[in-house]
Amino acid sequence: MTQDFNGSSSHSAPPLVGACGYADLLIALSTVQNNASGAITDREIALAEVLGFFPKSDKQKLDDDTSDKLVRPQKLSRAVKFIVTDSANVFRPYHLVAIESLQSNEEWQTQGQQSKESGKLTHADMDAWDAQYPVPKAIPIVPWTRLWPRLRQAVACRHTGGIDFNRLTDCVARGIAVRQLPRLNRLAWPNPLTVVLDFSERLTPYWDDWHWLRKNLQNSLHQQAQFYRLQGVPQKQLQRLINGKPEAKFIDWPDLTAGSTLLLASDLGMVDAAHPWPRDCWQSKLNDYKSQGVQVVVLAPVSARHLQSTLVNAAKTVRVSPDSSLRPLARMRTDNDSVSVDKPENYSGRDTLLAMLSVATKVETALLRDLRRCLPDDIQDAGIEGEVWCHQHLDTSALACAVSPYAVNEWRDAFQQLPETLQQRALDCLRNWHAQLPQAIHHEETLLWCYLTDNQGNSNETAHIDKARDFFVRVTNSLKEKQLSASNSAARDLQIQLAGRHLQWVSPVLAKQESYIGDLSVAVADANPERSALGLPEGINPITWLKALPVQTPQKLKLVQQADLSLSLISNFMPETADLGTVPLVDVELDRPAVLWSWDENGVSPNYQIWHWQTAPLDNAPALPSVLSMQEGSGKPPSVLSLYNGRQHLRFKPLSKPAWASEFGQDNYGLYADLEYKGITQRFRWINPGTFLMGSPENEPERFNDELQHPVTLNQGYWLADSTCTQALWLAVMGKNPSRFKDDLNN
């Protein structure tokens, strides 16, 4: 570590091999290298002791001044002694300090829920909820009969045609001299018309509208229009669309000359206020076209509050929404001609739509539009769709979206505050669009809606609730099945995935309402223990969950601390043959395949994690903190370790040196502390709290009638001398030796 440390000393042996990993060594090296002063700090002293180094004596320092001989650490022993210095960061071992008995053996061994009478999943359960229901048609953003004439006026070029005989006749009748024959003004579509459709992710709700626009323009203009697909910012290349299908290769933007027209379907990045970079890219692109004399007509599916003046003024912008006139927007005022980036306000329509989405398992873009059309005040504002799609609480894909699990409870609370009519319209939309999807989606949405709206007793919904509950009970029973055929085994992974996702999505609402939730979570954990490493879904009581696990033959196990500070359960632990650094902590009896553990904070309920001790990999087991993981200067380990095996709650705390001990440590037999008095040392062992049988069995010889066997629980641990009192200790304390045999004071 430093020149003032070495590995051989009259102090104790160094810590056990394996107690420090590569990361610990790197932290130790960094600690020393970052110490510019060269003075030895308390943290360096702590690190040195953990690694097996201790301060040199004055004699060793003198020897080093006259010799270059390398001093090597002494041979490792099976004991770790903890020499307490003034450093607050010296590692203190964890030990069992308290056991709280919560249930009797009879109560605990009562098995949880059994399989219901609903049976198991069948092929019919995989069918659609209502396959006969007609699929609704997606609603365009605006009717084509409205858009076509306005689009023609915005895009078409004006040119002079034949003689305007009506105007000529009127001039002659009025006696007005005709110096030039009046001509007709006619509108003509540019030939060719270049159309770029923006398929960026933020515009996913409008992708169907872009396909609809392309199809109608192609039918009207035939070969006169050329279509291109853009994904991302305008600095990216395009894909040519042939009959609606993009070509594989990417090409540069087409060269447009002065007087040409470009029709662009895009929001120009205005709908996503949180990310200004796309807006800046579009601003640069539009300025380039403006300087080249190219007329750009933008069809922007945005709300009026999304509009940015510099972008609107750089092109002929048409706001595409039912509440728009579909005419090019007038020039907007700017302050000092600077870019104005006004973030959209917290809009009530957006929040209402997000609340409605919180009930849905998935929301397709067509369903999103239908839900938006349910809004009482914002039915005509199509820009809300894009605003919701870009919201930070939404998880999106190319096909559908859903409210993020971490935020869904907030929006479900908002859904409960919506008017009943709006809640009912949300359910109607879900059933219309999801009628032909797998019935698991219908059942899930039914249960969520009914409990969020307090409609469990609604006679119209009773049959739906019963079918939904029976469906997920069948899922539970199928996962509990042990003997699987080849076909059932192949479907098991899909069932586990379905059940696991269902639990995460509905447990916060249904865990305390529907008993099948607890049974299903147990079945998922039993079928795939690795999923439990992620923790239980919100709302599920971990203690109730543990009790419902399948009962196994009770096993007596030893909870031990490995050299790397991880915990493990061993059935046949022998201190004499245990690996170096393996330390016993407590004996436990388990009849479930999992236990619960947590780091407890003062006054805070434990946040239990699951430890599948039979099947889970070691990295899912709890691990004790090392000295290098402590906060510098705190001198305290992170927390108290709690272990719950169903019947008992065990608490482990870091051990501090008893005030009466001259030295304390840890070996393969556990913790010890040495009491020194007048040069005589008596070793004490830490006795863990626990339960044992007191008394004698009835068949024991010379047994008295009052020696009835009964269990006794010691809730607190204590120190006990590891041997009877020696004559030497007696003599040191009492001053005289009354023994009849005094040949050896160790007797």
XYZ file of C-alpha atoms in Angstrom, residues 20-31 51 628:
14
model
C -11.402 -8.945 -1.879
C -12.048 -9.042 -5.583
C -10.408 -7.281 -8.515
C -12.752 -4.316 -8.134
C -11.720 -3.912 -4.496
C -8.047 -3.951 -5.444
C -8.616 -1.320 -8.133
C -10.453 0.903 -5.651
C -7.594 0.470 -3.184
C -5.041 1.397 -5.853
C -7.089 4.433 -6.868
C -7.392 5.528 -3.253
C -5.822 -6.712 2.341
C -14.773 -0.871 0.068
